[in-house]
Amino acid sequence: MLTIGQVATYLGVTVRAIRHYHQRGLLPEPERDASGYRRYGADAVVTLVRIKAMSDAGVPLARIDELMAASPEQFATSVAAIDTDLKEQISDLKRRRRRIAELSAGDRLFLPEEVVALLDRVREIGLSQEAVRTERDTWILLVAQYPDQVPGWAAEKLAMLEDVAFQRLYLTADQAAGWSRDDPRLEALADEVNSFGGLRAPDTDGKKPILALDALVAVTIMAAQSGKPVPALERLVELCRLRAKPN
Amino acid sequence: MLTIGQVATYLGVTVRAIRHYHQRGLLPEPERDASGYRRYGADAVVTLVRIKAMSDAGVPLARIDELMAASPEQFATSVAAIDTDLKEQISDLKRRRRRIAELSAGDRLFLPEEVVALLDRVREIGLSQEAVRTERDTWILLVAQYPDQVPGWAAEKLAMLEDVAFQRLYLTADQAAGWSRDDPRLEALADEVNSFGGLRAPDTDGKKPILALDALVAVTIMAAQSGKPVPALERLVELCRLRAKPN
DNA sequence: CTTGACCATGACCCTGCGTCAGGGTTCGAC
DNA sequence: GTCGAACCCTGACGCAGGGTCATGGTCAAG
């Protein structure tokens, strides 16, 4: 008659696991000796071997007791179901691996390649690190809501950045974040923004493309909402809107 | 300012998950409004998008906070580690699928094919269902301790069963389980067993092959240990041992 | 008689949330 | 102004499959 520890080392399972099986009702409690120790016979060992085999094969404990008492047909059916389950889990993990690969490939995070290219470009141009982060965060928000349109929008914006004048404008707007709310340069800047088509916030006209300095709008919105308002940019947005609707 | 439910539906996660991220410290608790509701700004949404992206990619929550604040090199290293992890999990699941396949293929359970063949054979020969189960259980025990030797042993025993005399002996021993302890036929049976080389229990000489009627020994041992002793077979084993060591 | 290796039970820990339970809040409709 | 539906809050238990104490009894050897 074996003790629990002996059975465990014999079969290569832990003592805790065996007690767990008892608790789950998978393995009947054996008789106890005078001191209360569990004493196992060969039948218990056999049952345990079967449990271990199933469990190693990935059968969830809950189904093992079904299987132990199943007829050959039930057995086959259940095994097939479990196998299907495992197949699903595998393809799930594979999907995850693909996503992981995208994460590490997309240098900075879960954005479509067009956006990544755009971010690289604005960094190249000399945009401040903060502004780049804001640009990124804006795109993240956009992706969450318009995943299909985003690549197109990003490509469009990237194309606009070929224009040196637009680049200058973009950089100046970035600088403007440090200006005060009544800085006179804001007026000139607003004029320039308008010459590029003005501001268009994504929520202004639903699902239409965002162009130009929408990120600017986003900056002000996001800053305001996260508790760090940027007065100069707020004012700039105001000025641009005034020019856009002069009536 | 968004409520937790709005953020959740916007991003396609559950409210519970968001609260869970707060609890795990992945997502900082946002400010509350007058009634104690959480109010989320765009920054929180961005953080959540990043968390969701990592989590969807299979990054464990515990590592997400590392990654969120990691430098590009750390990021790459960690991502590689996680990918390795996923690969392992996948091959693990594949291994399980193979085991599952073996389970269902080996009709009656997790035994090497040689043993399955042997079991089929003894069933064919006409061994009682009980005896077949005992035979199976014995092999299960043997596999647990001598997984490498078992296929050889089973093949050897299967070969012996070609001999019709041996078959008869086997069947008679099966019948003997129903005899009384002092049945005179036991003597003759013991003689016959000896003419086939006698009994050899696996524990008798360590790792040497088991032959002939070891299952008989196993029957008595197992029966005794699981509380249902078989007196006639116990006696038979005794007799065989007497003949094996006549001094 | 003590020491170290076992055994017992019970209870808390992990992951990633789901799902009550037992409240309070807000909003639109009447 | 009040009703109900739909939110929100915290706290706690649940799952699989055990790991890991904590606390105390048992056993064999020296």
Coordinates of C-alpha atoms (C1' of nucleotides) in Angstrom, one line a residue:
Chain A
M1 CA 0.0 0.0 0.0
L2 CA 1.4 3.3 -1.1
T3 CA 1.3 6.7 0.4
I4 CA 0.3 9.7 -1.6
G5 CA 3.9 10.8 -2.0
Q6 CA 5.0 7.4 -3.3
V7 CA 2.2 7.3 -5.8
A8 CA 3.1 10.9 -6.9
T9 CA 6.8 10.2 -7.5
Y10 CA 6.0 6.9 -9.1
L11 CA 3.8 8.6 -11.7
G12 CA 5.6 11.9 -11.9
V13 CA 2.7 14.0 -10.7
T14 CA 2.6 16.3 -7.6
V15 CA 1.0 15.4 -4.3
R16 CA -1.0 18.5 -4.7
A17 CA -2.4 17.4 -8.0
I18 CA -3.5 14.1 -6.6
R19 CA -5.4 15.8 -3.8
H20 CA -6.9 18.1 -6.3
Y21 CA -8.2 15.2 -8.3
H22 CA -9.7 13.9 -5.1
Q23 CA -11.4 17.2 -4.5
R24 CA -12.7 17.3 -8.0
G25 CA -14.1 13.8 -7.6
L26 CA -12.0 12.4 -10.4
L27 CA -10.2 10.0 -8.2
P28 CA -12.1 8.3 -5.4
E29 CA -10.7 8.9 -1.9
P30 CA -8.8 5.8 -0.9
E31 CA -9.0 4.3 2.6
R32 CA -7.0 5.8 5.4
D33 CA -4.6 4.0 7.7
A34 CA -4.7 4.4 11.5
S35 CA -3.0 7.8 11.4
G36 CA -5.3 9.2 8.7
Y37 CA -2.9 8.8 5.8
R38 CA -4.3 8.0 2.5
R39 CA -3.3 4.5 1.3
Y40 CA -3.4 3.7 -2.4
G41 CA -3.8 0.4 -4.1
A42 CA -3.0 -0.5 -7.6
D43 CA -6.4 0.3 -8.8
A44 CA -6.0 3.9 -7.7
V45 CA -2.7 4.0 -9.5
V46 CA -4.3 2.8 -12.7
T47 CA -7.0 5.4 -12.5
L48 CA -4.4 8.0 -11.9
V49 CA -2.4 6.9 -14.9
R50 CA -5.5 7.3 -17.0
I51 CA -6.2 10.7 -15.6
K52 CA -2.7 11.8 -16.2
A53 CA -2.8 10.5 -19.8
M54 CA -6.0 12.5 -20.5
S55 CA -4.8 15.6 -18.7
D56 CA -1.4 15.5 -20.5
A57 CA -3.4 15.3 -23.7
G58 CA -5.1 18.5 -22.9
V59 CA -8.5 17.2 -21.8
P60 CA -9.9 19.6 -19.2
L61 CA -10.5 18.0 -15.9
A62 CA -14.2 18.6 -16.1
R63 CA -14.4 16.3 -19.1
I64 CA -12.1 13.6 -17.8
D65 CA -14.7 12.0 -15.6
E66 CA -17.2 12.0 -18.5
L67 CA -14.6 10.2 -20.6
M68 CA -13.6 7.7 -17.9
A69 CA -17.0 6.2 -17.9
A70 CA -17.9 6.8 -21.5
S71 CA -18.8 4.2 -24.1
P72 CA -16.4 3.9 -27.1
E73 CA -18.7 6.0 -29.2
Q74 CA -19.2 8.7 -26.7
F75 CA -15.5 8.5 -26.1
A76 CA -14.7 9.1 -29.8
T77 CA -17.2 12.0 -30.0
S78 CA -15.8 13.7 -27.0
V79 CA -12.2 13.2 -28.1
A80 CA -13.1 14.7 -31.5
A81 CA -14.7 17.7 -29.7
I82 CA -11.6 18.2 -27.6
D83 CA -9.4 18.0 -30.6
T84 CA -11.4 20.6 -32.3
D85 CA -11.1 22.8 -29.3
L86 CA -7.3 22.4 -29.3
K87 CA -7.2 23.2 -33.0
E88 CA -9.0 26.4 -32.3
Q89 CA -6.7 27.3 -29.5
I90 CA -3.7 26.7 -31.8
S91 CA -5.0 28.9 -34.5
D92 CA -5.8 31.5 -31.9
L93 CA -2.3 31.5 -30.7
K94 CA -1.0 31.7 -34.3
R95 CA -3.2 34.8 -34.8
R96 CA -1.6 36.3 -31.7
R97 CA 1.8 35.6 -33.1
R98 CA 1.0 37.4 -36.3
R99 CA -0.2 40.4 -34.2
I100 CA 2.9 40.3 -32.2
A101 CA 5.0 40.3 -35.4
E102 CA 3.0 43.4 -36.5
L103 CA 3.7 45.1 -33.2
S104 CA 7.4 44.7 -33.4
A105 CA 7.4 45.4 -37.1
G106 CA 5.4 48.6 -36.8
D107 CA 8.2 50.0 -34.8
R108 CA 6.0 52.2 -32.8
L109 CA 2.8 50.3 -32.3
F110 CA -0.3 48.8 -33.8
L111 CA -0.8 51.4 -36.5
P112 CA -1.1 50.7 -40.2
E113 CA 2.0 51.2 -42.2
E114 CA 0.8 54.4 -43.9
V115 CA 0.5 56.0 -40.5
V116 CA 3.9 54.7 -39.4
A117 CA 5.4 56.2 -42.6
L118 CA 3.7 59.5 -41.8
L119 CA 5.1 59.5 -38.3
D120 CA 8.5 58.8 -39.5
R121 CA 8.2 61.6 -42.0
V122 CA 7.1 64.3 -39.5
R123 CA 9.8 63.3 -37.2
E124 CA 12.3 63.6 -40.1
I125 CA 11.0 67.1 -40.9
G126 CA 11.8 68.2 -37.4
L127 CA 8.6 68.1 -35.5
S128 CA 9.0 68.2 -31.7
Q129 CA 8.9 64.9 -29.9
E130 CA 5.8 66.0 -28.1
A131 CA 4.0 66.9 -31.3
V132 CA 5.0 63.6 -32.8
R133 CA 3.5 61.8 -29.8
T134 CA 0.3 63.8 -30.1
E135 CA 0.1 63.0 -33.8
R136 CA 0.5 59.4 -33.0
D137 CA -2.1 59.4 -30.3
T138 CA -4.5 61.2 -32.6
W139 CA -4.1 58.5 -35.2
I140 CA -4.6 55.8 -32.6
L141 CA -7.9 57.4 -31.7
L142 CA -8.8 57.6 -35.4
V143 CA -7.9 54.0 -36.0
A144 CA -10.1 52.9 -33.2
Q145 CA -13.1 54.5 -34.9
Y146 CA -12.4 54.5 -38.6
P147 CA -10.0 51.6 -39.1
D148 CA -10.8 51.3 -42.8
Q149 CA -10.5 55.0 -43.8
V150 CA -7.3 55.7 -41.8
P151 CA -4.7 54.3 -44.3
G152 CA -6.1 56.5 -47.0
W153 CA -6.2 59.6 -44.9
A154 CA -2.6 59.0 -43.8
A155 CA -1.4 58.5 -47.3
E156 CA -3.1 61.8 -48.3
K157 CA -1.5 63.7 -45.5
L158 CA 1.9 62.2 -46.3
A159 CA 1.5 63.4 -49.9
M160 CA 0.8 66.9 -48.7
L161 CA 3.9 66.9 -46.6
E162 CA 5.9 66.9 -49.9
D163 CA 5.1 70.5 -50.1
V164 CA 7.8 72.5 -48.4
A165 CA 5.4 75.3 -47.6
F166 CA 3.1 72.9 -45.8
Q167 CA 6.1 71.5 -43.9
R168 CA 7.0 75.0 -42.7
L169 CA 3.4 75.6 -41.7
Y170 CA 3.3 72.4 -39.7
L171 CA 6.5 73.2 -37.9
T172 CA 5.3 76.7 -37.1
A173 CA 2.1 75.4 -35.7
D174 CA 4.1 73.1 -33.5
Q175 CA 6.1 76.1 -32.2
A176 CA 2.9 77.9 -31.6
A177 CA 2.1 75.6 -28.7
G178 CA 4.6 77.6 -26.7
W179 CA 3.2 81.0 -27.5
S180 CA 0.8 82.9 -25.4
R181 CA -2.9 83.1 -26.2
D182 CA -2.7 86.7 -27.6
D183 CA 0.5 86.3 -29.6
P184 CA 0.1 88.5 -32.8
R185 CA 1.8 85.8 -34.9
L186 CA -1.3 83.6 -34.5
E187 CA -3.3 85.8 -36.9
A188 CA -0.7 85.3 -39.7
L189 CA -0.6 81.6 -38.9
A190 CA -4.3 81.3 -39.1
D191 CA -4.3 82.9 -42.6
E192 CA -1.7 80.4 -43.7
V193 CA -3.7 77.5 -42.4
N194 CA -6.7 78.7 -44.3
S195 CA -4.7 78.9 -47.6
F196 CA -4.2 75.2 -47.2
G197 CA -7.9 74.5 -47.0
G198 CA -8.5 75.2 -43.3
L199 CA -9.2 72.9 -40.5
R200 CA -11.4 69.9 -40.6
A201 CA -12.1 68.0 -37.5
P202 CA -13.1 64.3 -38.0
D203 CA -16.3 64.9 -36.1
T204 CA -17.2 67.9 -38.3
D205 CA -18.4 66.0 -41.3
G206 CA -18.6 62.5 -40.3
K207 CA -16.5 60.1 -42.2
K208 CA -14.9 62.3 -44.7
P209 CA -11.2 62.5 -45.0
I210 CA -9.3 64.7 -42.6
L211 CA -6.7 66.9 -44.2
A212 CA -4.2 69.5 -43.4
L213 CA -4.0 70.5 -39.7
D214 CA -6.7 68.4 -38.2
A215 CA -4.1 67.1 -35.8
L216 CA -4.0 70.6 -34.5
V217 CA -7.7 70.4 -33.6
A218 CA -6.9 67.1 -32.1
V219 CA -4.1 68.5 -30.0
T220 CA -6.4 71.1 -28.4
I221 CA -9.2 68.6 -27.8
M222 CA -6.9 66.0 -26.3
A223 CA -4.9 68.5 -24.3
A224 CA -8.1 70.0 -22.9
Q225 CA -9.5 66.6 -22.0
S226 CA -6.4 65.3 -20.4
G227 CA -6.1 68.3 -18.2
K228 CA -3.3 70.2 -19.9
P229 CA -4.9 72.9 -22.1
V230 CA -2.7 74.7 -24.7
P231 CA -4.1 78.2 -24.9
A232 CA -2.3 79.4 -28.0
L233 CA -3.5 76.5 -30.0
E234 CA -7.1 76.9 -28.7
R235 CA -7.0 80.5 -29.9
L236 CA -5.5 79.4 -33.3
V237 CA -8.4 77.0 -33.8
E238 CA -10.8 79.8 -33.0
L239 CA -9.1 82.1 -35.5
C240 CA -9.2 79.5 -38.2
R241 CA -12.8 78.9 -37.7
L242 CA -13.6 82.6 -37.9
R243 CA -11.9 82.8 -41.2
A244 CA -13.6 79.6 -42.5
K245 CA -17.1 81.0 -41.8
P246 CA -16.8 84.8 -42.3
N247 CA -20.6 85.3 -42.2
Chain B
M1 CA -15.7 63.4 -21.3
L2 CA -16.7 59.8 -21.6
T3 CA -18.1 57.4 -19.1
I4 CA -16.7 53.9 -18.7
G5 CA -19.5 52.4 -20.7
Q6 CA -19.0 54.7 -23.6
V7 CA -15.2 54.1 -23.7
A8 CA -15.9 50.4 -23.6
T9 CA -18.3 50.2 -26.5
Y10 CA -16.1 52.7 -28.5
L11 CA -13.2 50.3 -28.2
G12 CA -15.0 47.1 -28.1
V13 CA -13.9 45.9 -24.7
T14 CA -16.0 45.2 -21.7
V15 CA -16.6 47.6 -18.8
R16 CA -15.3 44.9 -16.5
A17 CA -12.0 44.6 -18.4
I18 CA -11.4 48.3 -18.1
R19 CA -12.0 48.2 -14.4
H20 CA -9.7 45.2 -14.3
Y21 CA -6.9 47.2 -15.9
H22 CA -7.4 49.9 -13.3
Q23 CA -7.0 47.4 -10.6
R24 CA -3.9 45.9 -12.2
G25 CA -2.5 49.4 -12.4
L26 CA -2.2 49.2 -16.2
L27 CA -4.5 52.1 -16.7
P28 CA -4.4 55.1 -14.3
E29 CA -7.7 55.8 -12.5
P30 CA -9.3 58.9 -14.2
E31 CA -10.9 61.7 -12.3
R32 CA -14.4 61.2 -11.0
D33 CA -17.4 63.5 -11.5
A34 CA -19.6 64.7 -8.7
S35 CA -21.4 61.4 -8.4
G36 CA -18.3 59.3 -8.4
Y37 CA -18.4 58.1 -12.0
R38 CA -15.1 57.7 -13.8
R39 CA -14.7 60.3 -16.6
Y40 CA -12.3 59.4 -19.4
G41 CA -10.3 61.8 -21.6
A42 CA -8.7 61.0 -24.9
D43 CA -5.4 60.2 -23.3
A44 CA -7.0 57.3 -21.4
V45 CA -8.6 56.1 -24.6
V46 CA -5.2 56.1 -26.3
T47 CA -3.7 54.1 -23.4
L48 CA -6.5 51.7 -23.6
V49 CA -6.1 51.2 -27.3
R50 CA -2.5 50.3 -26.7
I51 CA -3.4 47.9 -23.9
K52 CA -6.0 46.3 -26.1
A53 CA -3.5 45.9 -28.9
M54 CA -0.9 44.2 -26.8
S55 CA -3.5 42.1 -25.0
D56 CA -5.0 41.0 -28.3
A57 CA -1.6 40.0 -29.4
G58 CA -1.3 37.7 -26.5
V59 CA 1.0 39.8 -24.2
P60 CA 0.2 38.9 -20.6
L61 CA -1.1 41.8 -18.6
A62 CA 1.8 41.7 -16.3
R63 CA 4.2 42.5 -19.1
I64 CA 2.1 45.2 -20.7
D65 CA 3.1 47.8 -18.3
E66 CA 6.7 47.0 -18.8
L67 CA 6.2 47.3 -22.5
M68 CA 4.3 50.6 -22.3
A69 CA 7.2 52.3 -20.8
A70 CA 10.0 50.4 -22.6
S71 CA 12.6 51.8 -24.9
P72 CA 12.6 50.5 -28.4
E73 CA 15.4 48.0 -27.7
Q74 CA 13.7 46.7 -24.5
F75 CA 10.5 46.6 -26.5
A76 CA 12.0 44.5 -29.2
T77 CA 13.6 42.1 -26.7
S78 CA 10.4 41.7 -24.7
V79 CA 8.4 41.1 -27.8
A80 CA 10.8 38.5 -28.9
A81 CA 10.5 36.8 -25.6
I82 CA 6.7 36.9 -25.7
D83 CA 6.8 35.5 -29.2
T84 CA 9.0 32.6 -28.1
D85 CA 6.6 32.0 -25.3
L86 CA 3.7 31.8 -27.8
K87 CA 5.7 29.5 -30.0
E88 CA 6.2 27.2 -27.0
Q89 CA 2.5 27.2 -26.2
I90 CA 1.7 26.3 -29.7
S91 CA 4.0 23.4 -29.9
D92 CA 2.7 22.3 -26.6
L93 CA -0.9 22.3 -27.9
K94 CA 0.3 20.4 -30.9
R95 CA 1.9 17.8 -28.7
R96 CA -1.4 17.5 -26.9
R97 CA -3.3 17.1 -30.2
R98 CA -0.9 14.2 -31.1
R99 CA -1.6 12.6 -27.7
I100 CA -5.3 13.0 -28.2
A101 CA -5.0 11.4 -31.6
E102 CA -3.2 8.5 -29.9
L103 CA -5.9 8.2 -27.3
S104 CA -8.6 7.9 -29.9
A105 CA -6.5 5.7 -32.1
G106 CA -5.5 3.3 -29.4
D107 CA -9.1 2.4 -29.0
R108 CA -8.6 1.4 -25.5
L109 CA -6.4 4.1 -24.1
F110 CA -2.9 5.5 -23.9
L111 CA -1.1 2.2 -24.4
P112 CA 1.6 1.5 -27.0
E113 CA 0.3 -0.3 -30.0
E114 CA 2.0 -3.5 -29.1
V115 CA 0.0 -3.7 -25.9
V116 CA -3.2 -2.8 -27.7
A117 CA -2.5 -5.6 -30.2
L118 CA -1.9 -7.9 -27.3
L119 CA -5.2 -7.0 -25.6
D120 CA -7.1 -7.5 -28.8
R121 CA -5.5 -10.9 -29.1
V122 CA -6.4 -12.1 -25.7
R123 CA -9.9 -10.9 -26.1
E124 CA -10.0 -12.8 -29.4
I125 CA -8.8 -15.9 -27.7
G126 CA -11.7 -15.8 -25.3
L127 CA -10.3 -14.4 -22.1
S128 CA -13.1 -13.1 -19.8
Q129 CA -13.8 -9.4 -19.9
E130 CA -12.6 -9.1 -16.3
A131 CA -9.4 -10.7 -17.0
V132 CA -8.9 -8.5 -20.1
R133 CA -9.4 -5.4 -17.9
T134 CA -6.9 -6.7 -15.4
E135 CA -4.5 -7.4 -18.2
R136 CA -4.9 -3.9 -19.4
D137 CA -4.5 -2.4 -15.9
T138 CA -1.4 -4.4 -15.4
W139 CA 0.1 -3.0 -18.6
I140 CA -0.9 0.5 -17.6
L141 CA 1.1 0.1 -14.4
L142 CA 4.0 -1.3 -16.2
V143 CA 4.0 1.5 -18.8
A144 CA 4.1 4.0 -15.9
Q145 CA 7.3 2.5 -14.6
Y146 CA 9.0 1.0 -17.7
P147 CA 7.8 2.9 -20.7
D148 CA 10.8 1.9 -22.8
Q149 CA 10.7 -1.8 -22.2
V150 CA 7.0 -2.3 -22.4
P151 CA 6.6 -2.5 -26.2
G152 CA 9.2 -5.2 -26.3
W153 CA 7.6 -7.2 -23.5
A154 CA 4.2 -7.0 -25.1
A155 CA 5.5 -8.1 -28.5
E156 CA 7.2 -11.1 -26.8
K157 CA 4.1 -12.1 -25.0
L158 CA 2.0 -11.7 -28.2
A159 CA 4.4 -14.1 -29.9
M160 CA 4.0 -16.7 -27.1
L161 CA 0.2 -16.5 -27.6
E162 CA 0.7 -18.1 -31.0
D163 CA 1.3 -21.3 -29.2
V164 CA -2.1 -23.0 -28.7
A165 CA -0.9 -24.7 -25.6
F166 CA -0.1 -21.4 -24.1
Q167 CA -3.5 -20.1 -25.0
R168 CA -5.1 -22.9 -23.2
L169 CA -3.0 -22.4 -20.2
Y170 CA -3.9 -18.7 -20.2
L171 CA -7.6 -19.4 -20.4
T172 CA -7.5 -22.0 -17.7
A173 CA -5.7 -19.6 -15.3
D174 CA -8.5 -17.2 -16.0
Q175 CA -11.1 -19.8 -15.1
A176 CA -9.1 -20.6 -12.0
A177 CA -10.1 -17.3 -10.5
G178 CA -13.4 -18.8 -9.7
W179 CA -12.1 -21.9 -8.1
S180 CA -11.6 -22.4 -4.3
R181 CA -8.3 -22.1 -2.6
D182 CA -7.8 -25.8 -2.2
D183 CA -9.1 -26.9 -5.6
P184 CA -6.9 -30.0 -6.7
R185 CA -6.7 -28.7 -10.3
L186 CA -4.4 -25.9 -9.1
E187 CA -1.5 -28.3 -8.7
A188 CA -1.7 -29.5 -12.3
L189 CA -2.1 -25.9 -13.4
A190 CA 1.1 -24.9 -11.5
D191 CA 3.0 -27.7 -13.2
E192 CA 1.9 -26.4 -16.6
V193 CA 2.8 -22.9 -15.8
N194 CA 6.3 -24.0 -14.8
S195 CA 6.7 -25.9 -18.1
F196 CA 6.4 -22.5 -19.8
G197 CA 9.2 -21.0 -17.7
G198 CA 7.4 -20.2 -14.5
L199 CA 6.3 -16.8 -13.1
R200 CA 8.4 -13.8 -13.1
A201 CA 7.1 -10.7 -11.5
P202 CA 8.5 -7.4 -12.6
D203 CA 9.8 -6.6 -9.2
T204 CA 11.5 -10.0 -8.9
D205 CA 14.5 -9.2 -11.1
G206 CA 14.3 -5.5 -11.8
K207 CA 14.2 -4.5 -15.4
K208 CA 14.3 -7.9 -17.1
P209 CA 11.5 -8.9 -19.4
I210 CA 8.3 -10.3 -18.0
L211 CA 7.1 -13.4 -19.6
A212 CA 4.3 -15.9 -19.4
L213 CA 1.8 -15.5 -16.7
D214 CA 3.1 -12.5 -14.9
A215 CA -0.3 -11.0 -15.3
L216 CA -1.4 -13.7 -13.0
V217 CA 0.9 -12.4 -10.3
A218 CA -0.4 -8.9 -11.0
V219 CA -4.0 -10.1 -10.7
T220 CA -3.3 -11.4 -7.2
I221 CA -1.4 -8.3 -6.2
M222 CA -3.9 -5.9 -7.6
A223 CA -6.9 -7.7 -6.3
A224 CA -5.4 -7.9 -2.8
Q225 CA -4.5 -4.2 -2.9
S226 CA -7.9 -3.0 -4.1
G227 CA -9.7 -5.0 -1.5
K228 CA -10.9 -8.0 -3.5
P229 CA -8.5 -10.9 -3.0
V230 CA -8.7 -13.9 -5.2
P231 CA -7.7 -16.9 -3.0
A232 CA -7.3 -19.5 -5.8
L233 CA -4.9 -17.4 -7.7
E234 CA -3.0 -16.5 -4.6
R235 CA -2.6 -20.2 -3.9
L236 CA -1.6 -20.8 -7.5
V237 CA 1.2 -18.2 -7.3
E238 CA 2.4 -19.9 -4.1
L239 CA 2.5 -23.3 -5.8
C240 CA 4.4 -22.0 -8.8
R241 CA 7.0 -20.4 -6.5
L242 CA 7.4 -23.6 -4.6
R243 CA 8.1 -25.4 -7.9
A244 CA 10.5 -22.7 -9.1
K245 CA 12.7 -23.0 -5.9
P246 CA 12.4 -26.6 -4.8
N247 CA 15.2 -26.3 -2.2
Chain C
dC1 C1' 14.4 12.1 22.5
dT2 C1' 15.2 14.6 18.8
dT3 C1' 15.5 15.5 13.9
dG4 C1' 14.1 15.4 9.3
dA5 C1' 11.1 13.7 6.0
dC6 C1' 6.3 12.6 5.4
dC7 C1' 1.4 13.2 6.0
dA8 C1' -3.1 16.0 7.0
dT9 C1' -6.3 20.1 6.3
dG10 C1' -7.3 24.8 5.2
dA11 C1' -6.5 28.9 3.0
dC12 C1' -4.7 32.2 -0.1
dC13 C1' -2.0 33.1 -4.8
dC14 C1' -1.8 33.2 -10.0
dT15 C1' -4.6 34.8 -15.1
dG16 C1' -8.3 37.5 -17.2
dC17 C1' -11.8 38.6 -16.6
dG18 C1' -17.6 37.0 -16.0
dT19 C1' -21.1 37.4 -13.1
dC20 C1' -23.9 38.3 -9.3
dA21 C1' -25.3 41.3 -5.2
dG22 C1' -26.7 45.5 -3.4
dG23 C1' -26.6 49.7 -3.8
dG24 C1' -26.7 55.1 -6.1
dT25 C1' -27.4 58.2 -10.6
dT26 C1' -29.0 60.0 -14.7
dC27 C1' -32.2 60.5 -18.4
dG28 C1' -36.2 60.5 -21.0
dA29 C1' -41.2 59.8 -20.8
dC30 C1' -45.3 60.6 -18.6
Chain D
dG1 C1' -42.5 65.2 -10.0
dT2 C1' -42.1 60.7 -10.5
dC3 C1' -41.3 56.3 -12.8
dG4 C1' -38.6 52.8 -15.1
dA5 C1' -34.7 51.7 -17.9
dA6 C1' -30.2 52.0 -18.3
dC7 C1' -26.1 53.5 -16.4
dC8 C1' -22.6 53.7 -12.7
dC9 C1' -20.3 52.2 -8.1
dT10 C1' -17.7 48.7 -4.9
dG11 C1' -17.0 44.2 -3.3
dA12 C1' -16.8 39.4 -3.6
dC13 C1' -16.9 34.8 -5.6
dG14 C1' -16.2 31.8 -9.7
dC15 C1' -13.5 29.1 -13.6
dA16 C1' -8.6 25.7 -14.4
dG17 C1' -4.9 23.6 -12.5
dG18 C1' -2.8 23.6 -9.3
dG19 C1' 1.6 26.3 -6.3
dT20 C1' 2.7 27.7 -2.0
dC21 C1' 2.5 28.6 2.8
dA22 C1' 0.8 27.7 7.7
dT23 C1' 0.0 24.7 11.3
dG24 C1' 0.1 20.4 13.3
dG25 C1' 0.3 15.2 13.6
dT26 C1' 3.3 10.8 12.3
dC27 C1' 7.1 7.9 11.4
dA28 C1' 11.8 6.1 11.0
dA29 C1' 16.6 6.6 12.2
dG30 C1' 20.2 8.0 15.1

